[in-house]
Amino acid sequence: MSLLNYFKRTKPNTARLAKERLQILVAHERSARNQPSYLPELQKELMAVIKKYVQVNQDDISINYESDDDQETLELNIVLPEHD
Amino acid sequence: MARIIVVTSGKGGVGKTTTSAAIAMGLAKKGHKTAVIDFDVGLRNLDLILGCERRVVYDFVNVINDEATLNQALIKDKRCDKLFVLPASQTRDKDALTVEGVGKVLNELKKTFKYIVCDSPAGIERGAHLAMYFADDAFVVTNPEVSSVRDSDRMLGILSSKSQRAEKAETPIKEYLLLTRYNPARVKLGEMLSVDDVQDILSLHLLGVIPESQAVLNASNSGTPVILDDASDAGQAYADIVDRYLGEDTPHRFIDEEKKGLFGRLFRS
């Protein structure tokens, strides 16, 4: 290793990495925190109703809750099985 | 009007008890009658940090259960006659603290005290919940370290949804950030989150930065709140925090690396 390389070598900035990881994590956890508390229960009951009529898996149903200043959106997405 | 301050963090070992002892002593030294309560049932330690461990006769749970009066349980500090300590019980009964019991004791204290400092245990269990439940102000103690920042954010969520103020839809608890064990040299090297980084993530009002300091261990070794070591950096940082909390416009210190002159290098290691 040449002397030049020794001076060029910089330590990785782990603080920046920490900040990036935290910003993503905290944003995710905050959005989960602000969801209405009935959401998991609603998902379970919807699942039961849908299963009565169509054969779907847990993964085929997704419920998304989003809110901004003036409106709240509850998005329900069901992937129906393909017909053979 | 009395104010209830909770010193909280979620994560353990970040400096809640050190902070509780320091700010309670600081407020008392400013002439405000202050009570500091240890909510860590089963793991009493505030008495040790304040140096009154051999004077504990009755505790918080005794008062809740009417086995002792508040005046019997409160320990008057020997260095400052405005400071009183209510020690935690060493019982292993997890349900020793109740909302009603804690509320009763706090209401009694509010009649004669100006500030009531609640030293929260780590975690989000009963003790931590009750420590923050009745609070007016929250001091969120955070280390510049990923797990501590995450847990502080979790605690902010709990403060804004599970406190009495939240349940009654009153003015929310005032939340303040206290960044402890800060090492400006490591921040400069990119090895530690900076004050700005932590504030960007938590969006909290910064009450003060406590530098990583040898004075803190020395203070706990001797049972003296570090704020009484007014020659030390940590002691001065806590004194600034008390001033800012009381509304003084004290500029922030200990955020940037101290520039040591030749004499500083020679004599201060």
mmCIF file of C-alpha atoms in Angstrom:
data_model
loop_
_atom_site.group_PDB
_atom_site.id
_atom_site.type_symbol
_atom_site.label_atom_id
_atom_site.label_comp_id
_atom_site.label_asym_id
_atom_site.label_seq_id
_atom_site.Cartn_x
_atom_site.Cartn_y
_atom_site.Cartn_z
ATOM 1 C CA MET A 1 0.000 0.000 0.000
ATOM 2 C CA SER A 2 1.490 3.290 -1.059
ATOM 3 C CA LEU A 3 1.642 6.295 1.157
ATOM 4 C CA LEU A 4 -0.841 8.048 -1.133
ATOM 5 C CA ASN A 5 -3.396 5.296 -0.610
ATOM 6 C CA TYR A 6 -2.992 5.596 3.117
ATOM 7 C CA PHE A 7 -4.045 9.243 3.002
ATOM 8 C CA LYS A 8 -6.788 8.636 0.467
ATOM 9 C CA ARG A 9 -8.427 5.937 2.530
ATOM 10 C CA THR A 10 -11.419 7.405 4.293
ATOM 11 C CA LYS A 11 -13.450 5.767 6.968
ATOM 12 C CA PRO A 12 -17.055 4.979 6.061
ATOM 13 C CA ASN A 13 -19.499 7.485 7.509
ATOM 14 C CA THR A 14 -21.595 5.185 9.682
ATOM 15 C CA ALA A 15 -23.535 8.063 11.213
ATOM 16 C CA ARG A 16 -25.041 8.842 7.802
ATOM 17 C CA LEU A 17 -26.014 5.207 7.415
ATOM 18 C CA ALA A 18 -27.610 5.248 10.871
ATOM 19 C CA LYS A 19 -29.633 8.332 9.975
ATOM 20 C CA GLU A 20 -30.885 6.859 6.702
ATOM 21 C CA ARG A 21 -31.910 3.596 8.362
ATOM 22 C CA LEU A 22 -33.679 5.422 11.167
ATOM 23 C CA GLN A 23 -35.556 7.783 8.873
ATOM 24 C CA ILE A 24 -37.026 4.878 6.915
ATOM 25 C CA LEU A 25 -37.833 2.853 10.023
ATOM 26 C CA VAL A 26 -39.366 5.717 11.992
ATOM 27 C CA ALA A 27 -41.531 6.805 9.045
ATOM 28 C CA HIS A 28 -42.787 3.234 8.676
ATOM 29 C CA GLU A 29 -43.497 2.796 12.379
ATOM 30 C CA ARG A 30 -45.264 6.152 12.607
ATOM 31 C CA SER A 31 -47.614 5.322 9.746
ATOM 32 C CA ALA A 32 -48.449 1.990 11.404
ATOM 33 C CA ARG A 33 -49.056 3.800 14.708
ATOM 34 C CA ASN A 34 -51.558 6.194 13.188
ATOM 35 C CA GLN A 35 -53.731 3.465 11.757
ATOM 36 C CA PRO A 36 -57.104 2.909 13.367
ATOM 37 C CA SER A 37 -56.960 0.158 15.988
ATOM 38 C CA TYR A 38 -59.831 -1.773 14.347
ATOM 39 C CA LEU A 39 -57.804 -2.468 11.204
ATOM 40 C CA PRO A 40 -56.481 -5.973 12.054
ATOM 41 C CA GLU A 41 -59.918 -7.019 13.303
ATOM 42 C CA LEU A 42 -61.557 -5.660 10.149
ATOM 43 C CA GLN A 43 -59.078 -7.558 8.004
ATOM 44 C CA LYS A 44 -59.849 -10.793 9.880
ATOM 45 C CA GLU A 45 -63.607 -10.416 9.534
ATOM 46 C CA LEU A 46 -63.428 -9.434 5.859
ATOM 47 C CA MET A 47 -61.259 -12.466 5.278
ATOM 48 C CA ALA A 48 -63.876 -14.710 6.865
ATOM 49 C CA VAL A 49 -66.681 -13.214 4.734
ATOM 50 C CA ILE A 50 -64.727 -13.426 1.485
ATOM 51 C CA LYS A 51 -63.659 -16.993 2.194
ATOM 52 C CA LYS A 52 -67.305 -17.981 2.391
ATOM 53 C CA TYR A 53 -67.631 -17.210 -1.324
ATOM 54 C CA VAL A 54 -64.174 -17.354 -2.875
ATOM 55 C CA GLN A 55 -61.122 -19.429 -2.082
ATOM 56 C CA VAL A 56 -58.409 -16.879 -1.275
ATOM 57 C CA ASN A 57 -55.328 -16.848 0.921
ATOM 58 C CA GLN A 58 -54.471 -14.382 3.646
ATOM 59 C CA ASP A 59 -51.806 -12.875 1.365
ATOM 60 C CA ASP A 60 -54.375 -12.173 -1.349
ATOM 61 C CA ILE A 61 -56.123 -9.573 0.778
ATOM 62 C CA SER A 62 -54.441 -6.322 1.656
ATOM 63 C CA ILE A 63 -55.836 -3.383 3.545
ATOM 64 C CA ASN A 64 -54.091 -0.039 3.309
ATOM 65 C CA TYR A 65 -54.894 2.932 5.413
ATOM 66 C CA GLU A 66 -53.662 6.395 4.468
ATOM 67 C CA SER A 67 -54.474 9.760 5.867
ATOM 68 C CA ASP A 68 -53.484 13.308 5.064
ATOM 69 C CA ASP A 69 -54.784 16.630 6.289
ATOM 70 C CA ASP A 70 -58.243 16.524 4.793
ATOM 71 C CA GLN A 71 -59.048 12.912 4.025
ATOM 72 C CA GLU A 72 -58.589 9.351 5.120
ATOM 73 C CA THR A 73 -58.522 6.492 2.633
ATOM 74 C CA LEU A 74 -59.130 2.864 3.352
ATOM 75 C CA GLU A 75 -58.049 0.745 0.415
ATOM 76 C CA LEU A 76 -59.072 -2.876 0.180
ATOM 77 C CA ASN A 77 -57.398 -5.048 -2.402
ATOM 78 C CA ILE A 78 -58.477 -8.650 -3.042
ATOM 79 C CA VAL A 79 -56.687 -10.790 -5.597
ATOM 80 C CA LEU A 80 -59.256 -13.315 -6.861
ATOM 81 C CA PRO A 81 -58.022 -16.726 -7.967
ATOM 82 C CA GLU A 82 -57.717 -17.279 -11.697
ATOM 83 C CA HIS A 83 -60.288 -19.481 -13.393
ATOM 84 C CA ASP A 84 -58.919 -22.528 -15.070
ATOM 85 C CA MET B 1 -49.778 25.514 39.683
ATOM 86 C CA ALA B 2 -47.685 22.371 40.092
ATOM 87 C CA ARG B 3 -46.189 20.752 37.015
ATOM 88 C CA ILE B 4 -45.515 17.068 36.571
ATOM 89 C CA ILE B 5 -42.422 16.197 34.523
ATOM 90 C CA VAL B 6 -41.773 12.658 33.315
ATOM 91 C CA VAL B 7 -38.220 11.649 32.475
ATOM 92 C CA THR B 8 -38.620 8.843 29.969
ATOM 93 C CA SER B 9 -36.861 7.073 27.079
ATOM 94 C CA GLY B 10 -38.113 3.584 26.390
ATOM 95 C CA LYS B 11 -34.584 2.230 26.265
ATOM 96 C CA GLY B 12 -32.635 1.483 29.423
ATOM 97 C CA GLY B 13 -29.235 2.830 30.379
ATOM 98 C CA VAL B 14 -29.517 6.146 28.555
ATOM 99 C CA GLY B 15 -29.431 8.339 31.663
ATOM 100 C CA LYS B 16 -33.016 8.709 32.932
ATOM 101 C CA THR B 17 -32.169 8.421 36.621
ATOM 102 C CA THR B 18 -29.051 10.607 36.284
ATOM 103 C CA THR B 19 -31.227 13.178 34.514
ATOM 104 C CA SER B 20 -34.083 12.947 37.035
ATOM 105 C CA ALA B 21 -31.696 13.448 39.958
ATOM 106 C CA ALA B 22 -29.900 16.333 38.236
ATOM 107 C CA ILE B 23 -32.927 18.309 37.102
ATOM 108 C CA ALA B 24 -34.831 17.762 40.366
ATOM 109 C CA MET B 25 -31.833 19.092 42.289
ATOM 110 C CA GLY B 26 -31.464 21.931 39.767
ATOM 111 C CA LEU B 27 -35.100 23.008 40.109
ATOM 112 C CA ALA B 28 -34.886 22.784 43.923
ATOM 113 C CA LYS B 29 -31.695 24.837 43.972
ATOM 114 C CA LYS B 30 -33.521 27.505 41.989
ATOM 115 C CA GLY B 31 -35.862 27.747 44.962
ATOM 116 C CA HIS B 32 -38.755 25.632 43.681
ATOM 117 C CA LYS B 33 -40.091 22.987 46.034
ATOM 118 C CA THR B 34 -39.520 19.784 44.059
ATOM 119 C CA ALA B 35 -40.370 16.128 44.599
ATOM 120 C CA VAL B 36 -38.696 13.373 42.596
ATOM 121 C CA ILE B 37 -40.385 9.968 42.429
ATOM 122 C CA ASP B 38 -38.794 6.644 41.489
ATOM 123 C CA PHE B 39 -41.305 4.635 39.422
ATOM 124 C CA ASP B 40 -38.986 1.662 38.916
ATOM 125 C CA VAL B 41 -40.756 -0.740 41.267
ATOM 126 C CA GLY B 42 -38.533 -3.679 42.119
ATOM 127 C CA LEU B 43 -35.380 -1.952 40.844
ATOM 128 C CA ARG B 44 -35.033 1.070 43.125
ATOM 129 C CA ASN B 45 -31.999 3.195 42.206
ATOM 130 C CA LEU B 46 -32.838 6.877 42.396
ATOM 131 C CA ASP B 47 -32.084 6.814 46.153
ATOM 132 C CA LEU B 48 -28.564 5.597 45.362
ATOM 133 C CA ILE B 49 -27.929 8.285 42.741
ATOM 134 C CA LEU B 50 -29.151 10.933 45.189
ATOM 135 C CA GLY B 51 -27.137 9.472 48.066
ATOM 136 C CA CYS B 52 -30.073 8.857 50.416
ATOM 137 C CA GLU B 53 -30.202 5.031 50.183
ATOM 138 C CA ARG B 54 -29.638 4.561 53.905
ATOM 139 C CA ARG B 55 -32.482 6.878 54.846
ATOM 140 C CA VAL B 56 -35.261 4.956 53.068
ATOM 141 C CA VAL B 57 -37.914 3.808 55.546
ATOM 142 C CA TYR B 58 -41.172 3.882 53.626
ATOM 143 C CA ASP B 59 -41.693 3.915 49.868
ATOM 144 C CA PHE B 60 -44.132 4.865 47.093
ATOM 145 C CA VAL B 61 -46.140 1.632 47.364
ATOM 146 C CA ASN B 62 -46.468 2.014 51.172
ATOM 147 C CA VAL B 63 -48.073 5.424 50.569
ATOM 148 C CA ILE B 64 -50.417 4.062 47.898
ATOM 149 C CA ASN B 65 -51.502 1.260 50.253
ATOM 150 C CA ASP B 66 -51.979 3.691 53.178
ATOM 151 C CA GLU B 67 -49.262 1.926 55.159
ATOM 152 C CA ALA B 68 -47.448 5.238 55.540
ATOM 153 C CA THR B 69 -48.276 8.890 55.038
ATOM 154 C CA LEU B 70 -46.649 10.877 52.255
ATOM 155 C CA ASN B 71 -44.717 12.927 54.817
ATOM 156 C CA GLN B 72 -43.331 9.774 56.399
ATOM 157 C CA ALA B 73 -42.156 8.429 53.054
ATOM 158 C CA LEU B 74 -40.685 11.608 51.555
ATOM 159 C CA ILE B 75 -36.954 11.960 52.221
ATOM 160 C CA LYS B 76 -35.718 15.530 52.553
ATOM 161 C CA ASP B 77 -32.410 16.081 50.805
ATOM 162 C CA LYS B 78 -29.530 17.040 53.120
ATOM 163 C CA ARG B 79 -27.955 19.459 50.641
ATOM 164 C CA CYS B 80 -31.074 21.310 49.544
ATOM 165 C CA ASP B 81 -34.146 21.691 51.749
ATOM 166 C CA LYS B 82 -36.436 22.236 48.744
ATOM 167 C CA LEU B 83 -35.800 18.732 47.363
ATOM 168 C CA PHE B 84 -37.731 15.631 48.465
ATOM 169 C CA VAL B 85 -37.372 12.049 47.247
ATOM 170 C CA LEU B 86 -40.052 9.370 47.119
ATOM 171 C CA PRO B 87 -38.264 6.027 46.694
ATOM 172 C CA ALA B 88 -39.608 3.070 44.714
ATOM 173 C CA SER B 89 -40.694 -0.081 46.459
ATOM 174 C CA GLN B 90 -38.500 -3.166 46.172
ATOM 175 C CA THR B 91 -41.562 -5.425 45.969
ATOM 176 C CA ARG B 92 -41.713 -7.973 43.177
ATOM 177 C CA ASP B 93 -45.453 -7.474 42.845
ATOM 178 C CA LYS B 94 -45.906 -6.113 39.324
ATOM 179 C CA ASP B 95 -49.345 -4.711 40.103
ATOM 180 C CA ALA B 96 -48.225 -2.677 43.119
ATOM 181 C CA LEU B 97 -48.745 0.577 41.217
ATOM 182 C CA THR B 98 -52.277 1.464 40.137
ATOM 183 C CA VAL B 99 -53.665 4.427 38.200
ATOM 184 C CA GLU B 100 -55.820 5.392 41.177
ATOM 185 C CA GLY B 101 -52.974 5.007 43.665
ATOM 186 C CA VAL B 102 -50.483 7.017 41.613
ATOM 187 C CA GLY B 103 -53.128 9.664 40.892
ATOM 188 C CA LYS B 104 -53.895 9.994 44.587
ATOM 189 C CA VAL B 105 -50.223 10.483 45.544
ATOM 190 C CA LEU B 106 -49.604 12.988 42.729
ATOM 191 C CA ASN B 107 -52.683 15.018 43.670
ATOM 192 C CA GLU B 108 -51.483 15.152 47.256
ATOM 193 C CA LEU B 109 -48.010 16.275 46.133
ATOM 194 C CA LYS B 110 -49.479 18.922 43.828
ATOM 195 C CA LYS B 111 -50.910 20.756 46.838
ATOM 196 C CA THR B 112 -47.484 21.692 48.208
ATOM 197 C CA PHE B 113 -44.910 21.114 45.472
ATOM 198 C CA LYS B 114 -44.059 23.254 42.441
ATOM 199 C CA TYR B 115 -42.430 20.497 40.385
ATOM 200 C CA ILE B 116 -42.917 16.741 40.538
ATOM 201 C CA VAL B 117 -40.302 14.796 38.595
ATOM 202 C CA CYS B 118 -41.270 11.219 37.694
ATOM 203 C CA ASP B 119 -38.276 8.978 36.985
ATOM 204 C CA SER B 120 -39.644 6.368 34.578
ATOM 205 C CA PRO B 121 -38.350 2.801 34.389
ATOM 206 C CA ALA B 122 -37.136 1.508 31.027
ATOM 207 C CA GLY B 123 -39.586 -0.324 28.795
ATOM 208 C CA ILE B 124 -43.248 0.334 28.080
ATOM 209 C CA GLU B 125 -44.759 -1.740 30.881
ATOM 210 C CA ARG B 126 -46.920 -0.597 33.765
ATOM 211 C CA GLY B 127 -44.298 1.469 35.630
ATOM 212 C CA ALA B 128 -43.327 3.407 32.511
ATOM 213 C CA HIS B 129 -46.973 3.905 31.571
ATOM 214 C CA LEU B 130 -47.927 5.246 34.998
ATOM 215 C CA ALA B 131 -44.838 7.490 35.176
ATOM 216 C CA MET B 132 -45.984 9.352 32.056
ATOM 217 C CA TYR B 133 -49.772 9.021 32.465
ATOM 218 C CA PHE B 134 -50.326 12.196 34.538
ATOM 219 C CA ALA B 135 -47.439 14.226 33.065
ATOM 220 C CA ASP B 136 -47.606 17.826 31.847
ATOM 221 C CA ASP B 137 -44.093 17.801 30.377
ATOM 222 C CA ALA B 138 -41.948 14.954 29.087
ATOM 223 C CA PHE B 139 -38.162 14.948 28.989
ATOM 224 C CA VAL B 140 -37.264 12.340 26.393
ATOM 225 C CA VAL B 141 -33.728 11.177 27.169
ATOM 226 C CA THR B 142 -31.978 9.856 24.063
ATOM 227 C CA ASN B 143 -28.466 8.669 23.203
ATOM 228 C CA PRO B 144 -27.136 9.344 19.695
ATOM 229 C CA GLU B 145 -27.478 5.679 18.867
ATOM 230 C CA VAL B 146 -29.983 3.860 16.609
ATOM 231 C CA SER B 147 -31.827 1.736 19.179
ATOM 232 C CA SER B 148 -32.233 4.633 21.590
ATOM 233 C CA VAL B 149 -33.606 6.960 18.888
ATOM 234 C CA ARG B 150 -36.067 4.333 17.714
ATOM 235 C CA ASP B 151 -37.284 3.635 21.250
ATOM 236 C CA SER B 152 -37.655 7.358 21.920
ATOM 237 C CA ASP B 153 -39.892 7.668 18.884
ATOM 238 C CA ARG B 154 -41.960 4.740 20.142
ATOM 239 C CA MET B 155 -42.258 6.500 23.497
ATOM 240 C CA LEU B 156 -43.426 9.697 21.734
ATOM 241 C CA GLY B 157 -46.244 7.656 20.202
ATOM 242 C CA ILE B 158 -47.241 6.406 23.636
ATOM 243 C CA LEU B 159 -47.096 9.907 25.161
ATOM 244 C CA SER B 160 -49.429 11.218 22.473
ATOM 245 C CA SER B 161 -51.970 8.414 22.705
ATOM 246 C CA LYS B 162 -51.906 6.779 26.149
ATOM 247 C CA SER B 163 -51.513 9.697 28.571
ATOM 248 C CA GLN B 164 -54.328 11.247 30.574
ATOM 249 C CA ARG B 165 -54.026 14.426 28.502
ATOM 250 C CA ALA B 166 -54.467 12.353 25.319
ATOM 251 C CA GLU B 167 -57.413 10.403 26.711
ATOM 252 C CA LYS B 168 -59.195 13.563 27.846
ATOM 253 C CA ALA B 169 -58.297 15.357 24.572
ATOM 254 C CA GLU B 170 -56.599 18.143 26.541
ATOM 255 C CA THR B 171 -53.508 20.126 25.468
ATOM 256 C CA PRO B 172 -50.920 17.437 24.699
ATOM 257 C CA ILE B 173 -47.905 16.773 26.902
ATOM 258 C CA LYS B 174 -45.030 19.150 26.071
ATOM 259 C CA GLU B 175 -42.199 17.010 24.796
ATOM 260 C CA TYR B 176 -38.526 17.958 25.048
ATOM 261 C CA LEU B 177 -35.408 16.219 23.773
ATOM 262 C CA LEU B 178 -32.395 15.664 26.032
ATOM 263 C CA LEU B 179 -29.506 14.190 24.090
ATOM 264 C CA THR B 180 -27.115 12.456 26.482
ATOM 265 C CA ARG B 181 -23.665 10.819 26.189
ATOM 266 C CA TYR B 182 -22.872 13.090 23.254
ATOM 267 C CA ASN B 183 -19.369 12.961 21.864
ATOM 268 C CA PRO B 184 -18.709 15.872 19.452
ATOM 269 C CA ALA B 185 -15.356 14.421 18.362
ATOM 270 C CA ARG B 186 -17.003 11.221 17.140
ATOM 271 C CA VAL B 187 -19.779 13.222 15.467
ATOM 272 C CA LYS B 188 -17.109 15.136 13.568
ATOM 273 C CA LEU B 189 -15.566 11.854 12.404
ATOM 274 C CA GLY B 190 -18.938 10.645 11.130
ATOM 275 C CA GLU B 191 -19.103 7.928 13.763
ATOM 276 C CA MET B 192 -22.011 9.284 15.764
ATOM 277 C CA LEU B 193 -25.411 10.783 14.924
ATOM 278 C CA SER B 194 -25.336 14.554 15.350
ATOM 279 C CA VAL B 195 -27.841 16.668 17.314
ATOM 280 C CA ASP B 196 -29.294 17.793 13.989
ATOM 281 C CA ASP B 197 -29.660 14.191 12.783
ATOM 282 C CA VAL B 198 -31.567 13.179 15.914
ATOM 283 C CA GLN B 199 -33.748 16.292 15.740
ATOM 284 C CA ASP B 200 -34.476 15.640 12.049
ATOM 285 C CA ILE B 201 -35.710 12.169 12.924
ATOM 286 C CA LEU B 202 -37.627 12.907 16.123
ATOM 287 C CA SER B 203 -38.719 16.522 15.405
ATOM 288 C CA LEU B 204 -38.519 17.482 19.068
ATOM 289 C CA HIS B 205 -37.663 20.713 20.813
ATOM 290 C CA LEU B 206 -34.073 20.374 22.052
ATOM 291 C CA LEU B 207 -33.749 21.217 25.736
ATOM 292 C CA GLY B 208 -30.056 20.415 25.862
ATOM 293 C CA VAL B 209 -27.114 18.195 25.057
ATOM 294 C CA ILE B 210 -25.214 16.397 27.818
ATOM 295 C CA PRO B 211 -21.688 15.481 26.749
ATOM 296 C CA GLU B 212 -20.274 12.054 27.467
ATOM 297 C CA SER B 213 -18.500 12.834 30.709
ATOM 298 C CA GLN B 214 -16.409 11.225 33.399
ATOM 299 C CA ALA B 215 -18.217 13.437 35.887
ATOM 300 C CA VAL B 216 -21.390 11.316 35.600
ATOM 301 C CA LEU B 217 -19.787 8.132 36.945
ATOM 302 C CA ASN B 218 -17.959 10.072 39.631
ATOM 303 C CA ALA B 219 -21.249 11.645 40.675
ATOM 304 C CA SER B 220 -23.107 8.345 40.911
ATOM 305 C CA ASN B 221 -20.186 6.733 42.761
ATOM 306 C CA SER B 222 -20.525 9.347 45.471
ATOM 307 C CA GLY B 223 -24.316 9.724 45.462
ATOM 308 C CA THR B 224 -24.168 13.358 44.380
ATOM 309 C CA PRO B 225 -26.381 14.576 41.526
ATOM 310 C CA VAL B 226 -23.962 15.598 38.767
ATOM 311 C CA ILE B 227 -25.504 19.080 38.586
ATOM 312 C CA LEU B 228 -23.814 19.841 41.922
ATOM 313 C CA ASP B 229 -20.426 19.309 40.249
ATOM 314 C CA ASP B 230 -20.611 22.752 38.709
ATOM 315 C CA ALA B 231 -17.048 22.628 37.436
ATOM 316 C CA SER B 232 -17.892 19.667 35.196
ATOM 317 C CA ASP B 233 -19.209 19.806 31.642
ATOM 318 C CA ALA B 234 -22.157 17.497 32.409
ATOM 319 C CA GLY B 235 -23.017 19.495 35.537
ATOM 320 C CA GLN B 236 -23.062 22.737 33.558
ATOM 321 C CA ALA B 237 -25.065 21.125 30.766
ATOM 322 C CA TYR B 238 -27.778 20.066 33.245
ATOM 323 C CA ALA B 239 -27.769 23.533 34.842
ATOM 324 C CA ASP B 240 -28.359 25.015 31.361
ATOM 325 C CA ILE B 241 -31.227 22.584 30.813
ATOM 326 C CA VAL B 242 -32.911 23.657 34.046
ATOM 327 C CA ASP B 243 -32.491 27.319 33.030
ATOM 328 C CA ARG B 244 -33.978 26.682 29.582
ATOM 329 C CA TYR B 245 -36.880 24.723 31.023
ATOM 330 C CA LEU B 246 -37.606 27.644 33.340
ATOM 331 C CA GLY B 247 -37.772 29.914 30.304
ATOM 332 C CA GLU B 248 -34.300 31.435 30.161
ATOM 333 C CA ASP B 249 -32.732 31.917 26.761
ATOM 334 C CA THR B 250 -29.466 30.056 27.381
ATOM 335 C CA PRO B 251 -27.376 29.331 24.279
ATOM 336 C CA HIS B 252 -26.587 25.664 23.622
ATOM 337 C CA ARG B 253 -23.133 24.400 24.578
ATOM 338 C CA PHE B 254 -21.194 21.128 24.311
ATOM 339 C CA ILE B 255 -22.410 20.509 20.756
ATOM 340 C CA ASP B 256 -19.087 21.283 19.088
ATOM 341 C CA GLU B 257 -15.719 19.899 19.946
ATOM 342 C CA GLU B 258 -13.878 21.934 22.529
ATOM 343 C CA LYS B 259 -10.805 23.533 21.065
ATOM 344 C CA LYS B 260 -7.943 22.735 23.364
ATOM 345 C CA GLY B 261 -5.085 25.200 23.441
ATOM 346 C CA LEU B 262 -1.546 24.202 24.264
ATOM 347 C CA PHE B 263 -2.194 24.536 27.978
ATOM 348 C CA GLY B 264 -5.369 22.539 27.716
ATOM 349 C CA ARG B 265 -3.509 19.774 25.943
ATOM 350 C CA LEU B 266 -0.733 19.769 28.514
ATOM 351 C CA PHE B 267 -2.762 19.934 31.673
ATOM 352 C CA ARG B 268 -6.099 18.389 30.906
ATOM 353 C CA SER B 269 -4.803 15.229 29.293
#
